[in-house]
Amino acid sequence: MSTTAVVIGAARGIGQAIGEDLAQAFPTDRLVLADIDLDAVERVADSLRARGVDAVARHVDIADEKSVSNLVAATSEASRVAIAAGVFDSAPTLQVDVADFERIIRINTIGCFDVARHYAGRMAERGTGSIVAVASIAARMPRMRQAGYAASKAALRQALRVLAMEVAADGVRVNTVSPGPTDTEMMRQLASDHATVDDLADGSLLAFRPRIPAGRVARGSDIAAAVRFLLSPDSSHILLGDIVVDGGELLGM
C-alpha cells in the first residue's frame, strides 16, 4: 500500500543514505526529502526521480519552529519519518563556547524532538505511524572534546523515549538508531589527520576510544538498514528502542 515517507536531513551523509534505502525498500511510497540545504537535497531528489521514484525536495530548518510546522502541515499524511538532521562540533571542554553548546542542543535535541513530536501528533490522530531518529553512541560513551554533541544526543534519546511512551497507545512507534563512527563527508573532514576514516577503527588510547571489533567504521547504508527496519511493519512490536550500529565498539553494553 502506498504511503508517504519523510526524511529530515536528506541532503547528504546518513540522511541521504536513508532516503536512497527507503526509495528501494518501499518503491510505491511518496518520498519527501527535507533539508536546510535545498539545492543539495534537490539534487538527491532529482537522482531518485531519474530512477522512477516519486521523490520531492523541501526546505526545512529544524531550529525554526515555524519551518518545522510548515513541513509537517505539508506532509501531515506521513506514516514513516526518519530524522537524521544534526550538527557536530569538537572542542576541549574547558574552551567550549556556551553559544556553540547551545546551538548544538538547539538543533540536535530540541529541533529533532520538535520534528518528532509534531509528526507523532498527526500520526496519533490516525492511529498509526513510525518515527526513527538518528542518535549516536556518544549518548552512551563519553567522547573527548564532544561535550555538547554527546549531551545533545543523550538528551534526544531520553526525550524521544518519553514521547514514545505517551503516544504508544495511539499506535505510534518512536525509536532511535545510534551509529558509531560512520564514513560520511563530515567524518572524513573530522578525520583528516588519518589516512582513511577506517583508521578510526583502530581506536586511540589518548582519546579513550576503544578499537572497533568489526575492523571498520560504519557506512551510511549500515545505518539506513537499521532505520528502514524500524520504519517497517517487521518491527511492529519495537518501541522506545535504540539499535546500536557500531561494529561492536560498545561491546554490546
PDB file of C-alpha atoms in Angstrom:
ATOM      1  CA  MET A   1       0.000   0.000   0.000  1.00  0.00           C
ATOM      2  CA  SER A   2       1.320   3.436  -0.931  1.00  0.00           C
ATOM      3  CA  THR A   3       2.213   5.833   1.871  1.00  0.00           C
ATOM      4  CA  THR A   4       4.394   8.886   2.461  1.00  0.00           C
ATOM      5  CA  ALA A   5       7.848   8.705   3.980  1.00  0.00           C
ATOM      6  CA  VAL A   6       9.757  11.798   5.114  1.00  0.00           C
ATOM      7  CA  VAL A   7      13.499  12.015   5.679  1.00  0.00           C
ATOM      8  CA  ILE A   8      14.835  15.052   7.532  1.00  0.00           C
ATOM      9  CA  GLY A   9      18.464  15.906   6.816  1.00  0.00           C
ATOM     10  CA  ALA A  10      18.418  14.057   3.495  1.00  0.00           C
ATOM     11  CA  ALA A  11      20.904  16.151   1.516  1.00  0.00           C
ATOM     12  CA  ARG A  12      24.000  14.154   2.390  1.00  0.00           C
ATOM     13  CA  GLY A  13      25.594  11.556   4.649  1.00  0.00           C
ATOM     14  CA  ILE A  14      23.402   9.247   6.706  1.00  0.00           C
ATOM     15  CA  GLY A  15      20.213  11.106   5.766  1.00  0.00           C
ATOM     16  CA  GLN A  16      20.896  10.723   2.060  1.00  0.00           C
ATOM     17  CA  ALA A  17      21.634   7.020   2.558  1.00  0.00           C
ATOM     18  CA  ILE A  18      18.327   6.612   4.412  1.00  0.00           C
ATOM     19  CA  GLY A  19      16.417   8.279   1.610  1.00  0.00           C
ATOM     20  CA  GLU A  20      18.026   6.096  -1.035  1.00  0.00           C
ATOM     21  CA  ASP A  21      17.400   2.962   1.033  1.00  0.00           C
ATOM     22  CA  LEU A  22      13.727   3.783   1.607  1.00  0.00           C
ATOM     23  CA  ALA A  23      13.265   4.502  -2.091  1.00  0.00           C
ATOM     24  CA  GLN A  24      14.449   0.987  -2.873  1.00  0.00           C
ATOM     25  CA  ALA A  25      12.644  -0.754   0.001  1.00  0.00           C
ATOM     26  CA  PHE A  26       9.285   0.979  -0.464  1.00  0.00           C
ATOM     27  CA  PRO A  27       9.134   1.794  -4.185  1.00  0.00           C
ATOM     28  CA  THR A  28       5.467   2.804  -4.117  1.00  0.00           C
ATOM     29  CA  ASP A  29       5.944   5.372  -1.339  1.00  0.00           C
ATOM     30  CA  ARG A  30       5.916   9.084  -1.926  1.00  0.00           C
ATOM     31  CA  LEU A  31       9.301  10.169  -0.599  1.00  0.00           C
ATOM     32  CA  VAL A  32       9.775  13.655   0.835  1.00  0.00           C
ATOM     33  CA  LEU A  33      13.407  14.663   1.307  1.00  0.00           C
ATOM     34  CA  ALA A  34      13.861  17.696   3.545  1.00  0.00           C
ATOM     35  CA  ASP A  35      16.984  19.635   4.454  1.00  0.00           C
ATOM     36  CA  ILE A  36      18.198  23.122   5.294  1.00  0.00           C
ATOM     37  CA  ASP A  37      20.277  22.970   2.086  1.00  0.00           C
ATOM     38  CA  LEU A  38      17.536  23.000  -0.534  1.00  0.00           C
ATOM     39  CA  ASP A  39      19.872  22.950  -3.540  1.00  0.00           C
ATOM     40  CA  ALA A  40      21.684  19.855  -2.272  1.00  0.00           C
ATOM     41  CA  VAL A  41      18.534  17.958  -1.370  1.00  0.00           C
ATOM     42  CA  GLU A  42      17.016  18.860  -4.755  1.00  0.00           C
ATOM     43  CA  ARG A  43      19.948  17.088  -6.387  1.00  0.00           C
ATOM     44  CA  VAL A  44      19.288  13.977  -4.312  1.00  0.00           C
ATOM     45  CA  ALA A  45      15.602  14.071  -5.227  1.00  0.00           C
ATOM     46  CA  ASP A  46      16.493  14.553  -8.899  1.00  0.00           C
ATOM     47  CA  SER A  47      18.699  11.464  -8.870  1.00  0.00           C
ATOM     48  CA  LEU A  48      15.885   9.390  -7.365  1.00  0.00           C
ATOM     49  CA  ARG A  49      13.268  10.730  -9.773  1.00  0.00           C
ATOM     50  CA  ALA A  50      15.553   9.688 -12.619  1.00  0.00           C
ATOM     51  CA  ARG A  51      15.106   6.143 -11.301  1.00  0.00           C
ATOM     52  CA  GLY A  52      11.325   6.449 -11.280  1.00  0.00           C
ATOM     53  CA  VAL A  53      10.932   7.295  -7.574  1.00  0.00           C
ATOM     54  CA  ASP A  54       8.154   9.666  -6.514  1.00  0.00           C
ATOM     55  CA  ALA A  55      10.562  11.974  -4.673  1.00  0.00           C
ATOM     56  CA  VAL A  56      10.168  15.628  -3.781  1.00  0.00           C
ATOM     57  CA  ALA A  57      12.541  18.017  -2.045  1.00  0.00           C
ATOM     58  CA  ARG A  58      11.568  20.543   0.609  1.00  0.00           C
ATOM     59  CA  HIS A  59      13.413  23.090   2.691  1.00  0.00           C
ATOM     60  CA  VAL A  60      13.311  22.824   6.469  1.00  0.00           C
ATOM     61  CA  ASP A  61      15.286  24.458   9.267  1.00  0.00           C
ATOM     62  CA  ILE A  62      14.654  22.314  12.316  1.00  0.00           C
ATOM     63  CA  ALA A  63      15.896  25.100  14.599  1.00  0.00           C
ATOM     64  CA  ASP A  64      12.932  27.204  13.399  1.00  0.00           C
ATOM     65  CA  GLU A  65       9.589  26.114  14.861  1.00  0.00           C
ATOM     66  CA  LYS A  66       7.624  27.748  12.027  1.00  0.00           C
ATOM     67  CA  SER A  67       9.706  25.941   9.407  1.00  0.00           C
ATOM     68  CA  VAL A  68       9.048  22.609  11.127  1.00  0.00           C
ATOM     69  CA  SER A  69       5.323  23.354  11.413  1.00  0.00           C
ATOM     70  CA  ASN A  70       5.141  24.217   7.707  1.00  0.00           C
ATOM     71  CA  LEU A  71       6.841  20.975   6.701  1.00  0.00           C
ATOM     72  CA  VAL A  72       4.618  18.842   8.925  1.00  0.00           C
ATOM     73  CA  ALA A  73       1.485  20.573   7.677  1.00  0.00           C
ATOM     74  CA  ALA A  74       2.526  19.902   4.073  1.00  0.00           C
ATOM     75  CA  THR A  75       3.272  16.230   4.792  1.00  0.00           C
ATOM     76  CA  SER A  76       0.723  15.503   7.524  1.00  0.00           C
ATOM     77  CA  GLU A  77      -0.158  12.157   5.937  1.00  0.00           C
ATOM     78  CA  ALA A  78       3.356  10.753   6.508  1.00  0.00           C
ATOM     79  CA  SER A  79       3.402   7.369   8.229  1.00  0.00           C
ATOM     80  CA  ARG A  80       7.184   6.890   8.110  1.00  0.00           C
ATOM     81  CA  VAL A  81       9.529   9.623   9.341  1.00  0.00           C
ATOM     82  CA  ALA A  82      13.311   9.433   9.662  1.00  0.00           C
ATOM     83  CA  ILE A  83      15.124  12.272  11.420  1.00  0.00           C
ATOM     84  CA  ALA A  84      18.800  12.424  10.505  1.00  0.00           C
ATOM     85  CA  ALA A  85      19.466  16.162  10.729  1.00  0.00           C
ATOM     86  CA  GLY A  86      22.133  17.362  13.106  1.00  0.00           C
ATOM     87  CA  VAL A  87      25.359  19.244  13.626  1.00  0.00           C
ATOM     88  CA  PHE A  88      28.693  18.309  15.137  1.00  0.00           C
ATOM     89  CA  ASP A  89      31.372  20.355  16.856  1.00  0.00           C
ATOM     90  CA  SER A  90      34.501  19.409  18.743  1.00  0.00           C
ATOM     91  CA  ALA A  91      36.487  21.447  21.255  1.00  0.00           C
ATOM     92  CA  PRO A  92      38.270  20.920  24.576  1.00  0.00           C
ATOM     93  CA  THR A  93      35.560  21.168  27.199  1.00  0.00           C
ATOM     94  CA  LEU A  94      37.333  23.915  29.152  1.00  0.00           C
ATOM     95  CA  GLN A  95      37.294  26.003  25.984  1.00  0.00           C
ATOM     96  CA  VAL A  96      33.732  25.294  24.839  1.00  0.00           C
ATOM     97  CA  ASP A  97      31.846  28.440  23.880  1.00  0.00           C
ATOM     98  CA  VAL A  98      28.430  28.490  25.534  1.00  0.00           C
ATOM     99  CA  ALA A  99      26.818  29.795  22.346  1.00  0.00           C
ATOM    100  CA  ASP A 100      28.215  26.813  20.402  1.00  0.00           C
ATOM    101  CA  PHE A 101      26.966  24.408  23.084  1.00  0.00           C
ATOM    102  CA  GLU A 102      23.509  25.956  22.919  1.00  0.00           C
ATOM    103  CA  ARG A 103      23.486  25.778  19.106  1.00  0.00           C
ATOM    104  CA  ILE A 104      24.200  22.034  19.168  1.00  0.00           C
ATOM    105  CA  ILE A 105      21.474  21.414  21.753  1.00  0.00           C
ATOM    106  CA  ARG A 106      19.055  23.635  19.831  1.00  0.00           C
ATOM    107  CA  ILE A 107      19.456  21.609  16.638  1.00  0.00           C
ATOM    108  CA  ASN A 108      20.331  18.067  17.733  1.00  0.00           C
ATOM    109  CA  THR A 109      17.966  17.873  20.691  1.00  0.00           C
ATOM    110  CA  ILE A 110      15.243  20.490  20.576  1.00  0.00           C
ATOM    111  CA  GLY A 111      14.984  20.657  16.787  1.00  0.00           C
ATOM    112  CA  CYS A 112      14.855  16.890  16.267  1.00  0.00           C
ATOM    113  CA  PHE A 113      12.442  16.487  19.172  1.00  0.00           C
ATOM    114  CA  ASP A 114      10.201  19.195  17.735  1.00  0.00           C
ATOM    115  CA  VAL A 115      10.033  17.357  14.408  1.00  0.00           C
ATOM    116  CA  ALA A 116       9.251  14.063  16.141  1.00  0.00           C
ATOM    117  CA  ARG A 117       6.508  15.401  18.398  1.00  0.00           C
ATOM    118  CA  HIS A 118       4.740  17.246  15.577  1.00  0.00           C
ATOM    119  CA  TYR A 119       4.657  14.169  13.349  1.00  0.00           C
ATOM    120  CA  ALA A 120       3.729  11.968  16.326  1.00  0.00           C
ATOM    121  CA  GLY A 121       0.705  14.153  16.957  1.00  0.00           C
ATOM    122  CA  ARG A 122      -0.506  13.787  13.364  1.00  0.00           C
ATOM    123  CA  MET A 123       0.102  10.034  13.432  1.00  0.00           C
ATOM    124  CA  ALA A 124      -1.730   9.669  16.736  1.00  0.00           C
ATOM    125  CA  GLU A 125      -4.828  11.212  15.154  1.00  0.00           C
ATOM    126  CA  ARG A 126      -4.785   8.429  12.529  1.00  0.00           C
ATOM    127  CA  GLY A 127      -3.766   5.683  14.946  1.00  0.00           C
ATOM    128  CA  THR A 128      -0.603   4.588  13.123  1.00  0.00           C
ATOM    129  CA  GLY A 129       2.916   5.633  12.207  1.00  0.00           C
ATOM    130  CA  SER A 130       6.601   5.134  12.908  1.00  0.00           C
ATOM    131  CA  ILE A 131       9.325   7.663  13.698  1.00  0.00           C
ATOM    132  CA  VAL A 132      13.051   6.962  13.895  1.00  0.00           C
ATOM    133  CA  ALA A 133      15.703   9.494  14.867  1.00  0.00           C
ATOM    134  CA  VAL A 134      19.446   9.099  14.444  1.00  0.00           C
ATOM    135  CA  ALA A 135      21.165   9.430  17.816  1.00  0.00           C
ATOM    136  CA  SER A 136      24.782   8.329  18.496  1.00  0.00           C
ATOM    137  CA  ILE A 137      26.809   6.009  20.670  1.00  0.00           C
ATOM    138  CA  ALA A 138      28.236   9.261  22.067  1.00  0.00           C
ATOM    139  CA  ALA A 139      24.995   9.343  24.073  1.00  0.00           C
ATOM    140  CA  ARG A 140      26.273   6.287  25.967  1.00  0.00           C
ATOM    141  CA  MET A 141      30.057   6.569  25.746  1.00  0.00           C
ATOM    142  CA  PRO A 142      31.776   9.878  26.586  1.00  0.00           C
ATOM    143  CA  ARG A 143      33.918  11.235  23.769  1.00  0.00           C
ATOM    144  CA  MET A 144      36.854  13.541  24.279  1.00  0.00           C
ATOM    145  CA  ARG A 145      36.106  17.118  23.129  1.00  0.00           C
ATOM    146  CA  GLN A 146      32.458  16.273  22.393  1.00  0.00           C
ATOM    147  CA  ALA A 147      30.621  17.520  25.488  1.00  0.00           C
ATOM    148  CA  GLY A 148      27.959  19.388  23.542  1.00  0.00           C
ATOM    149  CA  TYR A 149      27.430  16.678  20.935  1.00  0.00           C
ATOM    150  CA  ALA A 150      27.290  13.837  23.485  1.00  0.00           C
ATOM    151  CA  ALA A 151      24.878  15.787  25.689  1.00  0.00           C
ATOM    152  CA  SER A 152      22.636  16.612  22.733  1.00  0.00           C
ATOM    153  CA  LYS A 153      22.318  13.001  21.629  1.00  0.00           C
ATOM    154  CA  ALA A 154      21.784  11.663  25.155  1.00  0.00           C
ATOM    155  CA  ALA A 155      19.030  14.211  25.721  1.00  0.00           C
ATOM    156  CA  LEU A 156      17.422  13.362  22.377  1.00  0.00           C
ATOM    157  CA  ARG A 157      17.301   9.641  23.163  1.00  0.00           C
ATOM    158  CA  GLN A 158      15.624  10.212  26.508  1.00  0.00           C
ATOM    159  CA  ALA A 159      13.182  12.848  25.255  1.00  0.00           C
ATOM    160  CA  LEU A 160      12.051  10.531  22.470  1.00  0.00           C
ATOM    161  CA  ARG A 161      11.570   7.674  24.919  1.00  0.00           C
ATOM    162  CA  VAL A 162       9.167   9.853  26.887  1.00  0.00           C
ATOM    163  CA  LEU A 163       7.377  10.792  23.670  1.00  0.00           C
ATOM    164  CA  ALA A 164       7.238   7.119  22.701  1.00  0.00           C
ATOM    165  CA  MET A 165       5.548   6.192  25.987  1.00  0.00           C
ATOM    166  CA  GLU A 166       2.926   8.883  25.571  1.00  0.00           C
ATOM    167  CA  VAL A 167       1.904   8.004  22.002  1.00  0.00           C
ATOM    168  CA  ALA A 168       2.264   4.219  22.123  1.00  0.00           C
ATOM    169  CA  ALA A 169      -1.410   3.697  22.949  1.00  0.00           C
ATOM    170  CA  ASP A 170      -2.278   5.744  19.846  1.00  0.00           C
ATOM    171  CA  GLY A 171      -0.499   3.286  17.554  1.00  0.00           C
ATOM    172  CA  VAL A 172       2.639   5.397  17.053  1.00  0.00           C
ATOM    173  CA  ARG A 173       6.104   3.900  17.429  1.00  0.00           C
ATOM    174  CA  VAL A 174       9.148   6.051  18.218  1.00  0.00           C
ATOM    175  CA  ASN A 175      12.671   4.600  18.220  1.00  0.00           C
ATOM    176  CA  THR A 176      16.274   5.664  17.684  1.00  0.00           C
ATOM    177  CA  VAL A 177      19.319   4.288  15.906  1.00  0.00           C
ATOM    178  CA  SER A 178      22.735   5.010  17.412  1.00  0.00           C
ATOM    179  CA  PRO A 179      25.639   4.869  14.972  1.00  0.00           C
ATOM    180  CA  GLY A 180      29.261   4.643  15.880  1.00  0.00           C
ATOM    181  CA  PRO A 181      31.818   6.403  13.640  1.00  0.00           C
ATOM    182  CA  THR A 182      30.378   6.431  10.121  1.00  0.00           C
ATOM    183  CA  ASP A 183      32.050   7.160   6.805  1.00  0.00           C
ATOM    184  CA  THR A 184      30.381  10.405   5.772  1.00  0.00           C
ATOM    185  CA  GLU A 185      31.675  13.649   4.290  1.00  0.00           C
ATOM    186  CA  MET A 186      31.622  15.238   7.744  1.00  0.00           C
ATOM    187  CA  MET A 187      33.510  12.337   9.315  1.00  0.00           C
ATOM    188  CA  ARG A 188      36.151  12.433   6.581  1.00  0.00           C
ATOM    189  CA  GLN A 189      36.766  16.097   7.342  1.00  0.00           C
ATOM    190  CA  LEU A 190      36.973  15.445  11.081  1.00  0.00           C
ATOM    191  CA  ALA A 191      39.357  12.524  10.499  1.00  0.00           C
ATOM    192  CA  SER A 192      41.603  14.415   8.092  1.00  0.00           C
ATOM    193  CA  ASP A 193      44.625  13.512  10.210  1.00  0.00           C
ATOM    194  CA  HIS A 194      44.036   9.812   9.379  1.00  0.00           C
ATOM    195  CA  ALA A 195      44.951   8.148   6.091  1.00  0.00           C
ATOM    196  CA  THR A 196      41.393   6.799   5.861  1.00  0.00           C
ATOM    197  CA  VAL A 197      38.261   7.034   8.000  1.00  0.00           C
ATOM    198  CA  ASP A 198      38.578   3.304   8.670  1.00  0.00           C
ATOM    199  CA  ASP A 199      41.752   4.045  10.638  1.00  0.00           C
ATOM    200  CA  LEU A 200      39.374   5.221  13.378  1.00  0.00           C
ATOM    201  CA  ALA A 201      38.529   1.557  13.860  1.00  0.00           C
ATOM    202  CA  ASP A 202      41.942   1.056  15.466  1.00  0.00           C
ATOM    203  CA  GLY A 203      40.897   3.151  18.453  1.00  0.00           C
ATOM    204  CA  SER A 204      43.049   5.581  20.420  1.00  0.00           C
ATOM    205  CA  LEU A 205      44.453   5.264  23.924  1.00  0.00           C
ATOM    206  CA  LEU A 206      44.967   9.023  24.112  1.00  0.00           C
ATOM    207  CA  ALA A 207      41.327   9.694  23.227  1.00  0.00           C
ATOM    208  CA  PHE A 208      39.995   6.761  25.303  1.00  0.00           C
ATOM    209  CA  ARG A 209      38.430   5.319  22.159  1.00  0.00           C
ATOM    210  CA  PRO A 210      38.187   1.519  22.042  1.00  0.00           C
ATOM    211  CA  ARG A 211      39.014  -0.483  18.959  1.00  0.00           C
ATOM    212  CA  ILE A 212      36.057  -1.420  16.742  1.00  0.00           C
ATOM    213  CA  PRO A 213      35.889  -5.254  16.650  1.00  0.00           C
ATOM    214  CA  ALA A 214      34.422  -5.267  13.120  1.00  0.00           C
ATOM    215  CA  GLY A 215      37.618  -3.628  11.883  1.00  0.00           C
ATOM    216  CA  ARG A 216      35.910  -0.765  10.068  1.00  0.00           C
ATOM    217  CA  VAL A 217      33.638   2.174  10.693  1.00  0.00           C
ATOM    218  CA  ALA A 218      30.022   2.085   9.534  1.00  0.00           C
ATOM    219  CA  ARG A 219      28.828   3.032   6.076  1.00  0.00           C
ATOM    220  CA  GLY A 220      25.719   5.109   5.567  1.00  0.00           C
ATOM    221  CA  SER A 221      23.987   2.007   4.239  1.00  0.00           C
ATOM    222  CA  ASP A 222      24.587   0.208   7.553  1.00  0.00           C
ATOM    223  CA  ILE A 223      22.683   2.900   9.429  1.00  0.00           C
ATOM    224  CA  ALA A 224      19.994   3.155   6.759  1.00  0.00           C
ATOM    225  CA  ALA A 225      19.246  -0.572   7.009  1.00  0.00           C
ATOM    226  CA  ALA A 226      18.523  -0.275  10.730  1.00  0.00           C
ATOM    227  CA  VAL A 227      16.342   2.784  10.195  1.00  0.00           C
ATOM    228  CA  ARG A 228      14.413   1.010   7.432  1.00  0.00           C
ATOM    229  CA  PHE A 229      13.742  -1.965   9.719  1.00  0.00           C
ATOM    230  CA  LEU A 230      12.345   0.266  12.454  1.00  0.00           C
ATOM    231  CA  LEU A 231      10.141   2.081   9.944  1.00  0.00           C
ATOM    232  CA  SER A 232       8.789  -1.160   8.520  1.00  0.00           C
ATOM    233  CA  PRO A 233       5.952  -3.415   9.726  1.00  0.00           C
ATOM    234  CA  ASP A 234       8.616  -6.037  10.554  1.00  0.00           C
ATOM    235  CA  SER A 235       9.404  -4.074  13.740  1.00  0.00           C
ATOM    236  CA  SER A 236       5.789  -3.573  14.806  1.00  0.00           C
ATOM    237  CA  HIS A 237       6.463  -4.638  18.408  1.00  0.00           C
ATOM    238  CA  ILE A 238       9.547  -2.454  18.905  1.00  0.00           C
ATOM    239  CA  LEU A 239       9.182   0.941  20.534  1.00  0.00           C
ATOM    240  CA  LEU A 240      11.314   3.035  22.903  1.00  0.00           C
ATOM    241  CA  GLY A 241      14.142   1.042  21.329  1.00  0.00           C
ATOM    242  CA  ASP A 242      17.642   2.051  20.344  1.00  0.00           C
ATOM    243  CA  ILE A 243      19.511  -0.035  17.777  1.00  0.00           C
ATOM    244  CA  VAL A 244      23.260   0.411  18.093  1.00  0.00           C
ATOM    245  CA  VAL A 245      25.172   0.182  14.790  1.00  0.00           C
ATOM    246  CA  ASP A 246      28.788   0.491  15.854  1.00  0.00           C
ATOM    247  CA  GLY A 247      30.653  -2.617  14.686  1.00  0.00           C
ATOM    248  CA  GLY A 248      30.839  -3.742  18.318  1.00  0.00           C
ATOM    249  CA  GLU A 249      32.644  -0.685  19.685  1.00  0.00           C
ATOM    250  CA  LEU A 250      30.449  -0.566  22.785  1.00  0.00           C
ATOM    251  CA  LEU A 251      30.994  -4.301  23.306  1.00  0.00           C
ATOM    252  CA  GLY A 252      27.250  -4.735  23.488  1.00  0.00           C
ATOM    253  CA  MET A 253      26.884  -2.604  26.595  1.00  0.00           C
TER     254      MET A 253
END
